[in-house]
CSV table of C-alpha atoms and ligand atoms in Angstrom, one decimal:
chain,number,residue,atom,x,y,z
A,21,UNK,CA,4.8,119.2,23.7
A,22,UNK,CA,6.6,122.3,21.9
A,23,UNK,CA,4.8,124.8,20.1
A,24,UNK,CA,6.4,124.0,16.6
A,25,UNK,CA,6.3,120.3,17.3
A,26,UNK,CA,2.7,120.9,17.5
A,27,UNK,CA,2.4,122.3,14.1
A,28,UNK,CA,4.8,120.3,12.1
A,29,UNK,CA,3.3,117.4,13.3
A,30,UNK,CA,-0.2,118.6,12.3
A,31,UNK,CA,0.9,119.0,8.9
A,32,UNK,CA,0.9,123.2,9.3
A,33,UNK,CA,5.0,123.1,8.5
A,34,UNK,CA,7.7,121.6,8.3
A,35,UNK,CA,9.7,122.5,11.7
A,36,UNK,CA,11.8,125.3,10.7
A,37,UNK,CA,8.7,126.5,8.7
A,38,UNK,CA,6.9,125.9,12.3
A,39,UNK,CA,9.2,128.2,14.2
A,40,UNK,CA,9.6,131.1,11.5
A,41,UNK,CA,5.1,130.9,11.1
A,42,UNK,CA,5.1,131.7,14.3
A,43,UNK,CA,7.8,134.3,14.8
A,44,UNK,CA,5.9,136.2,11.9
A,45,UNK,CA,3.5,136.5,15.0
A,46,UNK,CA,1.0,134.3,12.8
A,47,UNK,CA,0.2,131.8,15.6
A,48,UNK,CA,-2.5,132.2,18.0
A,49,UNK,CA,-3.2,129.2,21.0
A,50,UNK,CA,-6.8,130.0,22.9
A,51,UNK,CA,-6.7,133.5,20.5
A,52,UNK,CA,-3.4,135.3,21.6
A,53,UNK,CA,-0.1,135.5,19.5
A,54,UNK,CA,2.3,133.1,20.4
A,55,UNK,CA,5.7,134.0,19.1
A,56,UNK,CA,8.4,132.9,21.4
A,57,UNK,CA,9.4,129.5,20.2
A,58,UNK,CA,10.2,127.4,23.8
A,59,UNK,CA,6.0,127.9,24.3
A,60,UNK,CA,4.2,124.8,24.7
A,61,UNK,CA,0.0,123.7,23.9
A,62,UNK,CA,-1.5,120.6,25.2
A,63,UNK,CA,-3.2,118.5,21.8
A,64,UNK,CA,-6.0,118.1,24.0
A,65,UNK,CA,-6.8,121.4,25.6
A,66,UNK,CA,-5.7,124.4,23.4
A,67,UNK,CA,-7.3,125.6,20.3
A,68,UNK,CA,-4.2,126.6,18.1
A,69,UNK,CA,-4.6,129.0,14.9
A,70,UNK,CA,-2.5,129.5,12.0
A,71,UNK,CA,-3.6,132.5,9.9
A,72,UNK,CA,-7.7,131.8,12.4
A,73,UNK,CA,-7.1,128.5,10.3
A,74,UNK,CA,-7.5,125.4,13.1
A,75,UNK,CA,-5.1,123.0,13.6
A,76,UNK,CA,-4.9,120.0,14.9
A,77,UNK,CA,-3.3,116.1,15.5
A,78,UNK,CA,-4.6,114.0,12.8
A,79,UNK,CA,-4.7,110.9,12.9
A,80,UNK,CA,-5.0,109.8,9.4
A,81,UNK,CA,-2.7,107.6,7.8
A,82,UNK,CA,-0.5,109.5,5.7
A,83,UNK,CA,0.8,108.1,1.7
A,84,UNK,CA,3.0,110.4,-0.6
A,85,UNK,CA,5.6,108.9,-2.9
A,86,UNK,CA,8.9,110.0,-3.2
A,87,UNK,CA,11.1,110.0,-7.3
A,88,UNK,CA,14.3,108.7,-5.5
A,89,UNK,CA,17.5,109.7,-7.8
A,90,UNK,CA,20.5,107.5,-7.6
A,91,UNK,CA,22.9,107.2,-4.7
A,92,UNK,CA,20.3,107.3,-1.8
A,93,UNK,CA,19.7,103.8,0.7
A,94,UNK,CA,15.7,103.0,0.6
A,95,UNK,CA,16.1,103.3,4.1
A,96,UNK,CA,14.4,105.9,7.2
A,97,UNK,CA,18.3,106.3,9.3
A,98,UNK,CA,22.4,104.2,8.5
A,99,UNK,CA,23.9,104.1,11.0
A,100,UNK,CA,26.9,104.4,8.3
A,101,UNK,CA,25.6,108.1,7.5
A,102,UNK,CA,25.3,107.3,3.6
A,103,UNK,CA,22.7,109.9,2.2
A,104,UNK,CA,19.4,107.9,2.6
A,105,UNK,CA,16.6,108.5,1.5
A,106,UNK,CA,14.3,109.9,4.9
A,107,UNK,CA,16.5,113.3,4.1
A,108,UNK,CA,14.2,113.5,0.6
A,109,UNK,CA,10.8,113.4,2.5
A,110,UNK,CA,9.0,115.2,5.2
A,111,UNK,CA,9.1,113.2,8.8
A,112,UNK,CA,9.2,116.1,11.0
A,113,UNK,CA,5.0,116.7,9.7
A,114,UNK,CA,5.1,113.1,9.1
A,115,UNK,CA,6.6,111.1,12.2
A,116,UNK,CA,6.2,106.7,11.3
A,117,UNK,CA,7.3,107.9,7.5
A,118,UNK,CA,8.4,105.0,6.1
A,119,UNK,CA,9.1,103.2,3.0
A,120,UNK,CA,6.9,100.7,1.1
A,121,UNK,CA,9.1,97.8,-0.3
A,122,UNK,CA,12.9,98.8,-2.1
A,123,UNK,CA,14.7,100.3,-4.5
A,124,UNK,CA,18.5,99.9,-4.6
A,125,UNK,CA,20.6,102.6,-4.3
A,126,UNK,CA,21.6,103.2,-7.6
A,127,UNK,CA,17.3,102.6,-8.6
A,128,UNK,CA,15.7,105.7,-8.9
A,129,UNK,CA,11.5,106.6,-9.5
A,130,UNK,CA,8.8,105.7,-7.4
A,131,UNK,CA,8.8,104.9,-3.6
A,132,UNK,CA,5.9,104.8,-1.9
A,133,UNK,CA,6.3,105.5,2.0
A,134,UNK,CA,3.4,106.0,4.7
A,135,UNK,CA,2.4,105.6,8.1
A,136,UNK,CA,0.5,102.6,8.0
A,137,UNK,CA,2.4,99.5,8.9
A,138,UNK,CA,-1.1,97.5,7.9
A,139,UNK,CA,-1.3,98.7,4.5
A,140,UNK,CA,2.7,98.7,3.7
A,141,UNK,CA,2.0,94.7,4.6
A,142,UNK,CA,-0.7,94.6,2.3
A,143,UNK,CA,1.3,96.3,-0.7
A,144,UNK,CA,3.6,94.1,-0.2
A,145,UNK,CA,1.7,91.0,0.4
A,146,UNK,CA,2.1,88.9,-2.8
A,147,UNK,CA,-2.4,87.5,-2.7
A,148,UNK,CA,-3.1,91.1,-3.7
A,149,UNK,CA,-0.3,90.8,-6.9
A,150,UNK,CA,0.9,94.6,-6.9
A,151,UNK,CA,2.1,95.1,-10.4
A,152,UNK,CA,5.3,97.4,-10.3
A,153,UNK,CA,6.6,98.7,-14.4
A,154,UNK,CA,10.3,99.1,-14.4
A,155,UNK,CA,12.3,100.5,-17.1
A,156,UNK,CA,15.7,98.9,-17.8
A,157,UNK,CA,18.5,100.4,-19.8
A,158,UNK,CA,20.5,97.0,-20.0
A,159,UNK,CA,23.9,96.2,-21.7
A,160,UNK,CA,23.9,94.9,-25.2
A,161,UNK,CA,20.9,94.8,-28.6
A,162,UNK,CA,18.1,92.9,-27.0
A,163,UNK,CA,15.6,91.9,-29.5
A,164,UNK,CA,12.1,91.1,-28.6
A,165,UNK,CA,12.3,86.7,-28.9
A,166,UNK,CA,15.0,86.7,-26.2
A,167,UNK,CA,12.3,88.2,-23.8
A,168,UNK,CA,10.9,85.1,-24.0
A,169,UNK,CA,12.3,83.3,-21.1
A,170,UNK,CA,10.9,86.3,-18.8
A,171,UNK,CA,7.6,85.9,-20.1
A,172,UNK,CA,7.3,82.5,-19.2
A,173,UNK,CA,8.7,83.1,-16.1
A,174,UNK,CA,12.8,82.7,-15.4
A,175,UNK,CA,14.6,80.5,-12.9
A,176,UNK,CA,16.7,82.5,-10.5
A,177,UNK,CA,18.5,80.8,-8.4
A,178,UNK,CA,15.9,81.5,-5.6
A,179,UNK,CA,13.4,80.1,-7.8
A,180,UNK,CA,11.5,80.7,-10.1
A,181,UNK,CA,10.1,83.8,-11.4
A,182,UNK,CA,6.6,84.8,-12.5
A,183,UNK,CA,6.1,85.3,-15.8
A,184,UNK,CA,6.5,88.9,-16.3
A,185,UNK,CA,5.5,91.2,-18.8
A,186,UNK,CA,8.3,92.6,-21.0
A,187,UNK,CA,9.6,94.2,-24.4
A,188,UNK,CA,11.0,96.9,-26.2
A,189,UNK,CA,11.7,100.3,-25.8
A,190,UNK,CA,11.7,103.2,-28.2
A,191,UNK,CA,15.9,104.5,-26.9
A,192,UNK,CA,14.5,107.9,-28.2
A,193,UNK,CA,10.7,108.2,-26.8
A,194,UNK,CA,8.6,109.8,-23.9
A,195,UNK,CA,9.5,106.6,-21.9
A,196,UNK,CA,12.6,105.6,-21.9
A,197,UNK,CA,14.3,109.4,-20.6
A,198,UNK,CA,14.3,108.3,-17.3
A,199,UNK,CA,17.2,105.7,-18.2
A,200,UNK,CA,18.5,107.4,-21.9
A,201,UNK,CA,19.3,112.0,-20.1
A,202,UNK,CA,21.1,113.5,-22.7
A,203,UNK,CA,24.1,113.4,-20.9
A,204,UNK,CA,24.6,109.9,-20.0
A,205,UNK,CA,23.7,109.2,-23.9
A,206,UNK,CA,25.7,111.5,-25.0
A,207,UNK,CA,28.8,109.9,-22.3
A,208,UNK,CA,28.3,106.0,-24.0
A,209,UNK,CA,25.4,105.4,-25.7
A,210,UNK,CA,27.3,106.4,-28.6
A,211,UNK,CA,29.7,103.5,-28.6
A,212,UNK,CA,28.8,101.2,-26.7
A,213,UNK,CA,25.5,98.6,-27.1
A,214,UNK,CA,22.1,98.6,-25.1
A,215,UNK,CA,18.7,98.7,-25.2
A,216,UNK,CA,15.6,99.9,-22.9
A,217,UNK,CA,13.4,97.5,-22.1
A,218,UNK,CA,10.1,98.0,-20.2
A,219,UNK,CA,9.0,95.2,-17.4
A,220,UNK,CA,6.5,94.4,-15.4
A,221,UNK,CA,6.5,92.2,-12.2
A,222,UNK,CA,4.1,91.6,-9.3
A,223,UNK,CA,7.0,89.9,-7.1
A,224,UNK,CA,9.9,92.5,-5.2
A,225,UNK,CA,12.1,89.6,-4.6
A,226,UNK,CA,15.6,90.9,-3.8
A,227,UNK,CA,17.4,93.1,-6.9
A,228,UNK,CA,14.6,90.9,-9.3
A,229,UNK,CA,15.0,92.8,-12.2
A,230,UNK,CA,18.9,93.3,-12.3
A,231,UNK,CA,19.2,89.9,-11.7
A,232,UNK,CA,16.1,88.8,-14.5
A,233,UNK,CA,17.6,90.6,-17.2
A,234,UNK,CA,21.9,88.9,-15.9
A,235,UNK,CA,19.6,85.5,-16.1
A,236,UNK,CA,18.7,86.8,-20.3
A,237,UNK,CA,23.2,87.6,-20.4
A,238,UNK,CA,21.6,91.6,-20.8
A,239,UNK,CA,22.5,93.2,-17.3
A,240,UNK,CA,20.9,96.4,-16.2
A,241,UNK,CA,22.7,99.5,-17.0
A,242,UNK,CA,20.6,102.0,-15.3
A,243,UNK,CA,16.6,100.8,-14.2
A,244,UNK,CA,14.1,103.1,-12.6
A,245,UNK,CA,10.1,102.7,-10.8
A,246,UNK,CA,8.0,104.6,-13.1
A,247,UNK,CA,4.4,102.8,-11.3
A,248,UNK,CA,3.2,101.1,-8.0
A,249,UNK,CA,0.2,99.2,-8.5
A,250,UNK,CA,-1.8,101.4,-9.6
A,251,UNK,CA,0.1,104.7,-8.6
A,252,UNK,CA,2.3,106.4,-11.3
A,253,UNK,CA,5.5,109.2,-10.6
A,254,UNK,CA,3.4,111.4,-13.4
A,255,UNK,CA,5.0,115.0,-13.7
A,256,UNK,CA,6.9,114.2,-10.5
A,257,UNK,CA,10.7,115.6,-10.6
A,258,UNK,CA,13.5,113.3,-9.0
A,259,UNK,CA,14.3,114.1,-5.0
A,260,UNK,CA,11.0,115.2,-5.1
A,261,UNK,CA,7.5,114.1,-3.8
A,262,UNK,CA,4.2,114.9,-2.9
A,263,UNK,CA,0.5,113.6,-1.1
A,264,UNK,CA,-1.3,110.6,-3.0
A,265,UNK,CA,-4.5,112.6,-3.8
A,266,UNK,CA,-8.0,111.1,-2.6
A,267,UNK,CA,-8.5,109.9,-6.1
A,268,UNK,CA,-5.0,107.6,-5.3
A,269,UNK,CA,-5.4,107.3,-2.2
A,270,UNK,CA,-9.6,105.3,-3.5
A,271,UNK,CA,-7.6,102.8,-5.8
A,272,UNK,CA,-6.1,102.1,-2.6
A,273,UNK,CA,-9.1,101.4,-0.8
A,274,UNK,CA,-10.8,99.3,-3.5
A,275,UNK,CA,-8.1,96.9,-4.0
A,276,UNK,CA,-8.4,95.7,-0.3
A,277,UNK,CA,-4.3,98.0,0.7
A,278,UNK,CA,-5.9,100.8,3.2
A,279,UNK,CA,-9.5,101.5,4.3
B,144,URA,N1,14.8,95.4,-9.1
B,144,URA,C1,15.7,95.5,-8.2
B,144,URA,O1,16.4,94.9,-9.5
B,144,URA,N2,16.2,96.6,-8.2
B,144,URA,C2,15.7,97.3,-7.6
B,144,URA,O2,16.0,98.5,-7.4
B,144,URA,C3,14.1,97.4,-7.7
B,144,URA,C4,13.7,96.1,-8.5
C-alpha cells in the first residue's frame, strides 16, 4: 500500500496532508525517514511513525456528525456531479463512511455518518424509536392549537404518523436562529407572515416533516435538524464535521445501537 494512503487510512491526516507530512520528513518507516511519495509499506509488517507516534490501520468503526449546509445532496456520489455531502466529510481518512438516513437537499443540520453498517441499520430501525428534533420556519401564523393534529398523529398519503411532540418557538430565540438568519429575516420576514415550530418525531419517512406541516396548511420555508437521538450539534458550524465523543459513543452503546 502506498505510504500516503496508509497514513490517511490510519487517521494521521488527509491524503494531501499525509503527503505533506512525508515531504516534511516527519514520517519514518522502520526507523528510516521516507519522503518519496510513491513509497510502499506493508501494513502488517512495517512500523510507521509520524513525529515518533506509531500509526496502524484500525478496524474500529468511525462515527462522525456533519452540520449539513443547504444545497448538498445526501449521497456519497452523484452521477450528475451535483454538490453532495461526500465532499464535506473526511472520506480519505475514513473510507467507507456513509450517511445514516437522509436530509433533503435544502435541509440543514445534523447528519450522522458511520462506517458501521449494522449500527446505521439499528439507528434507522423503527423499533429503536430514535427521536429527531427539527426546527422549521413555516408559512403563515401558527397557533398552538393548530399543532393538535400533529400531536394526535396526522394521516399522510402513505399512512398515519405517530404522535409528534411539537411546540411554537419564539422567532427571536437562540433556538430559532438556525432557520431565521438575520439576512433572511431582513429580506423576507418583514413582509411575509411566518412562524417557527419545533417538532420531535421518531419515524423517518420521505419528506416527513415537510409533509406533516403541509398537511396542516403551513408549508415549510426552511428546515433544520437539531438532534438525532442522544446526539446534538452543539456549536458545530455549518459545513463542519466532528468525530463523536466517547460519551456520545457510550450513549449509542447504551441504546443498543453500536457495540
Ligand atoms: N423531513 C423532511 O421533510 N425533510 C428532511 O430533510 C428531514 C425530515
